[in-house]
Short mmCIF file of C-alpha atoms and ligand atoms in Angstrom, two decimals:
data_model
loop_
_atom_site.label_atom_id
_atom_site.label_comp_id
_atom_site.label_asym_id
_atom_site.label_seq_id
_atom_site.Cartn_x
_atom_site.Cartn_y
_atom_site.Cartn_z
CA UNK A 7 0.00 0.00 0.00
CA UNK A 8 1.22 3.53 -0.77
CA UNK A 9 0.81 5.36 2.53
CA UNK A 10 0.59 8.80 0.94
CA UNK A 11 -1.83 7.90 -1.86
CA UNK A 12 -5.51 8.90 -1.59
CA UNK A 13 -8.12 7.92 -4.15
CA UNK A 14 -10.53 10.85 -4.41
CA UNK A 15 -13.74 10.29 -6.38
CA UNK A 16 -15.64 13.26 -7.80
CA UNK A 17 -12.54 15.43 -7.48
CA UNK A 18 -13.43 17.59 -10.49
CA UNK A 19 -16.63 18.83 -8.86
CA UNK A 20 -17.12 21.72 -6.45
CA UNK A 21 -16.07 20.32 -3.06
CA UNK A 22 -13.90 17.55 -4.50
CA UNK A 23 -11.70 19.95 -6.48
CA UNK A 24 -11.32 22.23 -3.46
CA UNK A 25 -10.34 19.14 -1.44
CA UNK A 26 -7.79 17.99 -4.02
CA UNK A 27 -6.16 21.45 -3.94
CA UNK A 28 -6.07 21.30 -0.11
CA UNK A 29 -4.57 17.82 -0.06
CA UNK A 30 -1.84 18.68 -2.49
CA UNK A 31 -1.00 22.01 -0.82
CA UNK A 32 -0.70 20.81 2.73
CA UNK A 33 1.44 17.66 2.65
CA UNK A 34 3.18 14.94 0.62
CA UNK A 35 -0.04 13.32 -0.58
CA UNK A 36 -0.46 11.74 -3.98
CA UNK A 37 -4.04 12.13 -5.20
CA UNK A 38 -5.58 9.76 -7.72
CA UNK A 39 -8.65 11.67 -8.87
CA UNK A 40 -11.42 9.52 -10.40
CA UNK A 41 -14.19 11.59 -11.97
CA UNK A 42 -16.77 10.88 -14.67
CA UNK A 43 -16.80 14.56 -15.73
CA UNK A 44 -20.58 14.90 -15.78
CA UNK A 45 -22.03 18.38 -16.41
CA UNK A 46 -20.95 19.20 -12.80
CA UNK A 47 -17.37 17.98 -13.17
CA UNK A 48 -14.97 20.37 -14.77
CA UNK A 49 -11.31 19.74 -15.52
CA UNK A 50 -10.80 23.53 -15.45
CA UNK A 51 -11.15 23.31 -11.65
CA UNK A 52 -7.87 21.33 -11.67
CA UNK A 53 -6.01 23.19 -14.42
CA UNK A 54 -3.42 24.59 -11.97
CA UNK A 55 -2.44 21.00 -11.11
CA UNK A 56 -1.70 19.93 -14.68
CA UNK A 57 2.09 19.99 -14.01
CA UNK A 58 1.81 18.47 -10.52
CA UNK A 59 3.19 14.92 -10.56
CA UNK A 60 1.31 14.16 -7.32
CA UNK A 61 -2.05 14.57 -9.07
CA UNK A 62 -3.19 11.72 -11.30
CA UNK A 63 -6.49 12.38 -13.06
CA UNK A 64 -8.54 9.44 -14.36
CA UNK A 65 -11.82 9.89 -16.20
CA UNK A 66 -14.17 7.09 -15.18
CA UNK A 67 -17.37 6.03 -13.43
CA UNK A 68 -17.47 4.79 -9.80
CA UNK A 69 -20.16 2.35 -10.97
CA UNK A 70 -17.69 0.55 -13.29
CA UNK A 71 -16.48 -2.51 -11.27
CA UNK A 72 -13.49 -3.62 -13.38
CA UNK A 73 -12.12 -0.09 -13.82
CA UNK A 74 -12.38 0.69 -10.07
CA UNK A 75 -10.70 -2.62 -9.11
CA UNK A 76 -7.90 -2.06 -11.62
CA UNK A 77 -7.33 1.47 -10.28
CA UNK A 78 -7.07 0.18 -6.69
CA UNK A 79 -4.61 -2.52 -7.75
CA UNK A 80 -2.49 -0.08 -9.72
CA UNK A 81 -2.26 2.75 -7.17
CA UNK A 82 -2.65 0.87 -3.83
CA UNK A 83 -4.20 3.84 -1.95
CA UNK A 84 -4.14 4.15 1.86
CA UNK A 85 -7.49 5.98 1.80
CA UNK A 86 -10.51 6.60 -0.40
CA UNK A 87 -12.59 9.77 -0.12
CA UNK A 88 -15.89 9.43 -1.95
CA UNK A 89 -17.31 12.75 -3.18
CA UNK A 90 -18.67 11.41 -6.49
CA UNK A 91 -22.40 11.99 -6.64
CA UNK A 92 -25.26 13.65 -8.40
CA UNK A 93 -25.75 16.53 -6.00
CA UNK A 94 -28.52 18.91 -7.06
CA UNK A 95 -31.94 18.53 -5.42
CA UNK A 96 -33.83 20.22 -8.27
CA UNK A 97 -32.27 17.88 -10.84
CA UNK A 98 -33.20 14.91 -8.64
CA UNK A 99 -36.81 16.04 -8.87
CA UNK A 100 -36.86 16.34 -12.66
CA UNK A 101 -34.67 13.24 -13.27
CA UNK A 102 -33.97 10.91 -10.34
CA UNK A 103 -32.50 8.00 -12.35
CA UNK A 104 -28.90 9.26 -12.41
CA UNK A 105 -29.06 9.79 -8.65
CA UNK A 106 -29.89 6.14 -8.03
CA UNK A 107 -27.24 5.00 -10.50
CA UNK A 108 -24.33 7.04 -9.14
CA UNK A 109 -25.23 7.67 -5.51
CA UNK A 110 -26.58 4.18 -4.74
CA UNK A 111 -25.23 1.74 -7.35
CA UNK A 112 -21.94 3.66 -7.75
CA UNK A 113 -21.31 3.88 -3.99
CA UNK A 114 -22.17 0.18 -3.61
CA UNK A 115 -19.73 -0.72 -6.38
CA UNK A 116 -17.00 1.38 -4.79
CA UNK A 117 -17.57 -0.31 -1.42
CA UNK A 118 -17.56 -3.80 -2.96
CA UNK A 119 -14.30 -3.16 -4.86
CA UNK A 120 -12.75 -1.53 -1.78
CA UNK A 121 -13.65 -4.48 0.44
CA UNK A 122 -11.95 -6.90 -1.92
CA UNK A 123 -8.84 -4.67 -2.13
CA UNK A 124 -8.77 -4.18 1.67
CA UNK A 125 -9.17 -7.91 2.39
CA UNK A 126 -6.04 -8.62 0.32
CA UNK A 127 -3.85 -6.04 2.13
CA UNK A 128 -1.25 -7.10 4.72
CA UNK A 129 -2.60 -6.86 8.29
CA UNK A 130 -0.65 -3.68 9.20
CA UNK A 131 -1.99 -1.89 6.10
CA UNK A 132 -5.56 -3.05 6.77
CA UNK A 133 -5.35 -1.34 10.16
CA UNK A 134 -4.50 2.10 8.75
CA UNK A 135 -6.62 2.05 5.57
CA UNK A 136 -9.74 4.32 5.62
CA UNK A 137 -12.83 4.70 3.39
CA UNK A 138 -14.37 8.14 3.96
CA UNK A 139 -17.85 8.73 2.55
CA UNK A 140 -18.87 12.37 2.09
CA UNK A 141 -22.56 12.86 2.78
CA UNK A 142 -25.08 15.55 3.54
CA UNK A 143 -27.23 16.85 6.40
CA UNK A 144 -30.23 16.46 4.05
CA UNK A 145 -30.50 12.76 5.00
CA UNK A 146 -31.95 13.88 8.38
CA UNK A 147 -34.95 15.55 6.72
CA UNK A 148 -36.44 18.92 7.60
CA UNK A 149 -36.50 20.87 10.89
CA UNK A 150 -39.09 23.28 12.23
CA UNK A 151 -37.97 26.62 13.62
CA UNK A 152 -37.81 25.47 17.26
CA UNK A 153 -36.30 22.00 16.66
CA UNK A 154 -32.78 21.27 17.92
CA UNK A 155 -30.07 20.94 15.26
CA UNK A 156 -29.25 17.54 13.69
CA UNK A 157 -26.89 15.33 15.69
CA UNK A 158 -25.27 12.08 14.53
CA UNK A 159 -28.14 10.16 16.18
CA UNK A 160 -31.01 12.08 14.56
CA UNK A 161 -33.14 9.48 12.72
CA UNK A 162 -32.88 9.53 8.93
CA UNK A 163 -35.90 11.05 7.15
CA UNK A 164 -34.81 11.99 3.61
CA UNK A 165 -37.40 13.92 1.59
CA UNK A 166 -36.00 14.33 -1.93
CA UNK A 167 -34.73 11.74 -4.41
CA UNK A 168 -31.27 13.30 -3.85
CA UNK A 169 -31.33 12.93 -0.06
CA UNK A 170 -32.93 9.47 -0.30
CA UNK A 171 -30.12 8.29 -2.59
CA UNK A 172 -27.48 9.74 -0.26
CA UNK A 173 -29.21 8.10 2.73
CA UNK A 174 -29.09 4.76 0.91
CA UNK A 175 -25.35 5.15 0.34
CA UNK A 176 -24.79 6.10 4.00
CA UNK A 177 -26.62 2.92 5.06
CA UNK A 178 -24.44 0.82 2.74
CA UNK A 179 -21.30 2.37 4.24
CA UNK A 180 -22.59 1.61 7.72
CA UNK A 181 -23.38 -1.98 6.71
CA UNK A 182 -19.91 -2.52 5.19
CA UNK A 183 -18.35 -1.50 8.49
CA UNK A 184 -20.77 -3.46 10.67
CA UNK A 185 -20.79 -6.65 8.59
CA UNK A 186 -17.31 -6.82 7.07
CA UNK A 187 -15.29 -4.57 9.39
CA UNK A 188 -14.28 -2.19 6.58
CA UNK A 189 -12.77 0.88 8.32
CA UNK A 190 -15.28 3.47 7.12
CA UNK A 191 -15.94 7.06 8.16
CA UNK A 192 -19.03 9.06 7.20
CA UNK A 193 -19.33 12.84 7.26
CA UNK A 194 -22.69 14.61 7.01
CA UNK A 195 -22.19 18.24 6.13
CA UNK A 196 -24.42 21.28 5.75
CA UNK A 197 -24.66 23.50 2.64
CA UNK A 198 -21.28 24.53 1.24
CA UNK A 199 -20.37 27.63 -0.76
CA UNK A 200 -17.15 29.03 -2.21
CA UNK A 201 -14.94 28.85 -5.34
CA UNK A 202 -15.74 26.41 -8.18
CA UNK A 203 -19.42 25.84 -7.26
CA UNK A 204 -21.50 25.22 -10.37
CA UNK A 205 -23.98 28.10 -10.87
CA UNK A 206 -27.09 25.95 -10.49
CA UNK A 207 -26.87 26.10 -6.67
CA UNK A 208 -28.32 29.13 -4.89
CA UNK A 209 -25.22 31.23 -4.13
CA UNK A 210 -23.32 31.04 -7.45
CA UNK A 211 -26.63 31.20 -9.38
CA UNK A 212 -27.54 34.47 -7.68
CA UNK A 213 -24.09 35.98 -8.25
CA UNK A 214 -24.17 34.91 -11.92
CA UNK A 215 -27.72 36.17 -12.54
CA UNK A 216 -27.07 39.46 -10.74
CA UNK A 217 -24.03 40.20 -12.90
CA UNK A 218 -26.17 39.51 -15.98
CA UNK A 219 -28.91 41.72 -14.44
CA UNK A 220 -31.59 39.03 -14.76
CA UNK A 221 -34.09 37.80 -12.12
CA UNK A 222 -32.78 36.38 -8.84
CA UNK A 223 -35.29 33.52 -8.35
CA UNK A 224 -36.33 32.80 -4.78
CA UNK A 225 -38.42 29.69 -4.21
CA UNK A 226 -41.58 30.19 -2.13
CA UNK A 227 -41.35 33.03 0.40
CA UNK A 228 -37.55 32.84 0.86
CA UNK A 229 -37.77 31.89 4.53
CA UNK A 230 -36.30 28.38 4.19
CA UNK A 231 -33.15 28.09 6.29
CA UNK A 232 -29.79 26.50 5.47
CA UNK A 233 -26.67 26.27 7.67
CA UNK A 234 -23.87 27.60 5.44
CA UNK A 235 -20.23 26.43 5.56
CA UNK A 236 -17.33 27.82 3.53
CA UNK A 237 -15.91 25.00 1.42
CA UNK A 238 -12.33 25.15 2.74
CA UNK A 239 -13.67 24.61 6.27
CA UNK A 240 -15.39 21.45 4.99
CA UNK A 241 -12.11 20.29 3.39
CA UNK A 242 -10.23 20.82 6.66
CA UNK A 243 -12.92 18.85 8.51
CA UNK A 244 -12.62 15.92 6.10
CA UNK A 245 -8.83 15.86 6.53
CA UNK A 246 -9.30 15.88 10.33
CA UNK A 247 -11.76 12.97 10.18
CA UNK A 248 -9.46 11.06 7.83
CA UNK A 249 -6.49 11.56 10.14
CA UNK A 250 -8.12 10.96 13.52
CA UNK A 251 -11.77 9.88 13.14
CA UNK A 252 -12.75 6.55 14.68
CA UNK A 253 -13.63 3.82 12.12
CA UNK A 254 -17.35 3.16 11.89
CA UNK A 255 -18.22 6.62 13.20
CA UNK A 256 -20.28 9.42 11.70
CA UNK A 257 -19.28 13.09 12.05
CA UNK A 258 -21.65 16.00 11.44
CA UNK A 259 -20.01 19.10 9.97
CA UNK A 260 -21.67 22.53 9.92
CA UNK A 261 -20.98 26.22 9.88
CA UNK A 262 -23.20 27.24 12.83
CA UNK A 263 -24.43 29.82 10.37
CA UNK A 264 -28.16 29.52 9.78
CA UNK A 265 -29.60 31.99 7.28
CA UNK A 266 -32.87 32.29 5.41
CA UNK A 267 -32.51 32.21 1.64
CA UNK A 268 -33.70 35.80 1.49
CA UNK A 269 -30.95 36.88 3.91
CA UNK A 270 -28.35 35.09 1.78
CA UNK A 271 -29.54 36.70 -1.44
CA UNK A 272 -29.79 40.18 0.11
CA UNK A 273 -26.25 39.84 1.50
CA UNK A 274 -24.90 38.92 -1.93
CA UNK A 275 -26.73 41.89 -3.47
CA UNK A 276 -25.27 44.35 -0.98
CA UNK A 277 -21.70 43.02 -1.51
CA UNK A 278 -22.17 43.33 -5.27
CA UNK A 279 -23.58 46.85 -4.80
CA UNK A 280 -20.19 47.76 -3.28
CA UNK A 281 -17.86 45.74 -5.51
CA UNK A 282 -19.59 45.99 -8.90
CA UNK A 283 -22.25 48.74 -8.72
CA UNK A 284 -24.94 48.75 -11.41
CA UNK A 285 -25.20 51.64 -13.80
CA UNK A 286 -27.66 54.18 -12.37
CA UNK A 287 -26.96 52.96 -8.81
CA UNK A 288 -30.03 50.67 -8.49
CA UNK A 289 -29.40 47.87 -5.99
CA UNK A 290 -29.09 44.31 -7.28
CA UNK A 291 -31.80 43.53 -4.70
CA UNK A 292 -34.37 45.00 -7.10
CA UNK A 293 -33.81 41.87 -9.25
CA UNK A 294 -35.16 39.55 -6.48
CA UNK A 295 -38.15 37.62 -7.85
CA UNK A 296 -40.30 35.15 -5.92
CA UNK A 297 -41.05 32.05 -7.99
CA UNK A 298 -43.01 28.81 -7.49
CA UNK A 299 -41.66 26.73 -4.63
CA UNK A 300 -39.62 23.52 -4.97
CA UNK A 301 -41.87 20.46 -4.50
CA UNK A 302 -41.24 18.95 -1.06
CA UNK A 303 -38.94 21.88 -0.16
CA UNK A 304 -37.23 21.17 3.19
CA UNK A 305 -37.91 23.99 5.61
CA UNK A 306 -34.76 24.15 7.68
CA UNK A 307 -31.41 22.38 8.08
CA UNK A 308 -29.09 22.96 11.06
CA UNK A 309 -26.09 20.96 12.20
CA UNK A 310 -24.89 20.34 15.74
CA UNK A 311 -21.13 19.95 15.16
CA UNK A 312 -20.19 19.34 18.83
CA UNK A 313 -18.85 15.83 18.16
CA UNK A 314 -16.22 16.81 15.60
CA UNK A 315 -15.33 19.88 17.65
CA UNK A 316 -14.87 17.94 20.88
CA UNK A 317 -13.25 14.79 19.44
CA UNK A 318 -11.09 16.30 16.71
CA UNK A 319 -10.79 19.98 17.64
CA UNK A 320 -12.28 21.14 14.31
CA UNK A 321 -14.23 24.37 14.03
CA UNK A 322 -14.93 26.64 11.06
CA UNK A 323 -12.39 29.40 10.40
CA UNK A 324 -14.69 31.51 8.23
CA UNK A 325 -17.82 33.31 9.35
CA UNK A 326 -20.64 33.65 6.83
CA UNK A 327 -19.72 37.34 6.45
CA UNK A 328 -16.06 36.63 5.60
CA UNK A 329 -16.80 33.55 3.47
CA UNK A 330 -19.50 35.14 1.34
CA UNK A 331 -17.31 38.18 0.70
CA UNK A 332 -14.45 35.94 -0.51
CA UNK A 333 -16.90 33.95 -2.62
CA UNK A 334 -18.36 36.99 -4.40
CA UNK A 335 -14.83 38.27 -5.04
CA UNK A 336 -13.81 34.88 -6.45
CA UNK A 337 -16.71 34.86 -8.94
CA UNK A 338 -15.97 38.46 -9.94
CA UNK A 339 -12.36 37.58 -10.69
CA UNK A 340 -13.15 34.29 -12.49
CA UNK A 341 -15.51 35.46 -15.22
CA UNK A 342 -13.85 33.13 -17.76
CA UNK A 343 -14.50 30.08 -15.56
CA UNK A 344 -18.16 31.07 -15.19
CA UNK A 345 -18.46 31.70 -18.92
CA UNK A 346 -16.99 28.28 -19.65
CA UNK A 347 -19.31 26.31 -17.33
CA UNK A 348 -22.44 28.20 -18.33
CA UNK A 349 -22.09 27.59 -22.04
CA UNK A 350 -23.41 24.34 -23.54
CA UNK A 351 -26.14 22.45 -21.69
CA UNK A 352 -26.46 24.98 -18.86
CA UNK A 353 -29.04 27.05 -20.73
CA UNK A 354 -31.37 24.10 -21.27
CA UNK A 355 -31.24 23.28 -17.53
CA UNK A 356 -32.17 26.89 -16.67
CA UNK A 357 -35.16 26.62 -19.02
CA UNK A 358 -36.20 23.22 -17.55
CA UNK A 359 -36.02 24.41 -13.95
CA UNK A 360 -37.21 27.99 -14.16
CA UNK A 361 -39.40 28.05 -17.30
CA UNK A 362 -42.33 26.44 -15.47
CA UNK A 363 -41.89 28.52 -12.30
CA UNK A 364 -42.41 31.94 -13.86
P1 NAD B 426 -20.76 18.39 -7.58
O1 NAD B 426 -22.03 18.04 -8.26
O2 NAD B 426 -20.18 19.76 -7.76
O3 NAD B 426 -19.62 17.37 -8.03
C1 NAD B 426 -19.83 15.99 -8.16
C2 NAD B 426 -18.65 15.40 -8.93
O4 NAD B 426 -18.85 13.98 -9.03
C3 NAD B 426 -18.52 15.94 -10.36
O5 NAD B 426 -17.16 16.24 -10.63
C4 NAD B 426 -19.01 14.78 -11.23
O6 NAD B 426 -18.39 14.75 -12.51
C5 NAD B 426 -18.59 13.58 -10.38
N1 NAD B 426 -19.39 12.38 -10.66
C6 NAD B 426 -20.74 12.30 -10.79
N2 NAD B 426 -21.10 11.04 -11.06
C7 NAD B 426 -19.95 10.30 -11.08
C8 NAD B 426 -19.67 8.92 -11.27
N3 NAD B 426 -20.66 8.05 -11.52
N4 NAD B 426 -18.39 8.51 -11.21
C9 NAD B 426 -17.38 9.39 -10.98
N5 NAD B 426 -17.59 10.72 -10.80
C10 NAD B 426 -18.86 11.16 -10.83
O7 NAD B 426 -21.01 18.06 -6.05
P2 NAD B 426 -20.43 18.76 -4.74
O8 NAD B 426 -21.31 19.86 -4.37
O9 NAD B 426 -18.98 18.98 -4.91
O10 NAD B 426 -20.66 17.58 -3.69
C11 NAD B 426 -19.67 16.58 -3.49
C12 NAD B 426 -20.17 15.61 -2.45
O11 NAD B 426 -20.45 16.30 -1.24
C13 NAD B 426 -21.48 14.90 -2.84
O12 NAD B 426 -21.38 13.56 -2.43
C14 NAD B 426 -22.55 15.65 -2.06
O13 NAD B 426 -23.62 14.80 -1.76
C15 NAD B 426 -21.78 16.05 -0.82
N6 NAD B 426 -22.25 17.28 -0.14
C16 NAD B 426 -22.41 18.43 -0.86
C17 NAD B 426 -22.81 19.59 -0.19
C18 NAD B 426 -22.98 20.90 -0.91
O14 NAD B 426 -23.45 21.88 -0.33
N7 NAD B 426 -22.58 21.02 -2.16
C19 NAD B 426 -23.06 19.56 1.19
C20 NAD B 426 -22.87 18.35 1.87
C21 NAD B 426 -22.46 17.23 1.19
P1 TYD B 427 -29.48 24.68 -3.23
O1 TYD B 427 -28.29 25.56 -3.43
O2 TYD B 427 -30.08 23.98 -4.41
O3 TYD B 427 -29.09 23.64 -2.07
P2 TYD B 427 -30.04 22.58 -1.25
O4 TYD B 427 -31.35 22.48 -1.90
O5 TYD B 427 -29.24 21.32 -1.37
O6 TYD B 427 -30.10 23.12 0.15
O7 TYD B 427 -30.62 25.55 -2.56
C1 TYD B 427 -30.38 26.24 -1.34
C2 TYD B 427 -31.69 26.88 -0.93
O8 TYD B 427 -32.01 27.90 -1.88
C3 TYD B 427 -32.86 25.92 -0.93
O9 TYD B 427 -33.74 26.26 0.15
C4 TYD B 427 -33.56 26.19 -2.26
C5 TYD B 427 -33.29 27.66 -2.49
N1 TYD B 427 -33.17 28.10 -3.91
C6 TYD B 427 -33.91 29.18 -4.35
O10 TYD B 427 -34.66 29.81 -3.58
N2 TYD B 427 -33.78 29.56 -5.66
C7 TYD B 427 -32.97 28.90 -6.53
O11 TYD B 427 -32.93 29.29 -7.73
C8 TYD B 427 -32.21 27.79 -6.04
C9 TYD B 427 -31.31 27.02 -6.97
C10 TYD B 427 -32.33 27.42 -4.72
#
């Protein structure tokens, strides 16, 4: 086994690419990055690493058994971090099939291939190997205003095809630890934001639309609440769990930063008013438009991150105020990246999702 080699799946997506950059910046790691490059995966996110010999990019599908087994045999990783997923709730509503295929069948295939690889390792290597599965707080369902935040023991109650498929994969991970002893770790994180997020999710969509001076669509009345975490804080949490988390355990990760969607959108508008004022001095907030709600829209998510804080000493370094400022600045200074990812099929998704809501 190569003690510094990590197999990262989905490392060309939003969080995965941020994680790959973190891994390669902070220590001697070698990252084998397996990504299918779906609409959400973008090799541009990794362009700066093209000359880095410690980054090996492989285009492929986690649901392909022979390819995954061959990759494990060839690179002999000491850890696997599974980000690969279909990740957008609205897309899971209009087309759930891909979510079952990648999030359930793909995760199962990855676990099955990993178990076989792990069983064949020498005893000392088996003891240090880890399989870390990256999941979401959405598996816990929806909270009312007065409910306590999700803990690791909150019963699962997924409400969307996305969260149901992630819940299924979490259960498979749990079963592979319980039944076969595979040293797994699961992290359930709240909503992330930051560089390289595809502009179909709320924060980059609003920045992108505002700069084009088109409607900023808010589902329902805008009072749904999410607990926002800056992406580099999530990456640091995953590295902490990988290094010191106890096999078989689940760790909740959150920003302790609950905001209504309307608050988030108004904050973005006021930052843009300062950094990129509109001609005539109108506020970007005048573009806010309430549109038909998402079917089954979860009311509120909130994470209790006491376990990871107390066991591993992790806490977020960014506040929402500092993180959102950095994020808006990043999108302003990466217009070419945005242009690149919003050409092609992006326009037809916008029509599918928003055409019927107007
Ligand atoms: P993303 O959609 O930006 O990226 C997903 C990546 O996975 C893409 O690069 C895509 O090409 C790749 N991929 C998809 N299907 C694949 C397959 N079959 N084989 C190999 N690669 C495949 O997603 P993200 O926002 O970066 O989320 C990453 C992970 O974190 C997901 O598992 C998601 O459930 C979880 N998560 C996301 C958030 C969030 O706010 N974005 C919060 C908590 C947890
Ligand atoms: P999203 O970024 O899709 O993340 P998730 O659904 O996984 O939490 O959405 C965040 C919140 O923003 C969610 O409550 C839905 C809402 N939203 C809008 O109001 N308008 C939009 O155009 C989008 C994409 C999301």
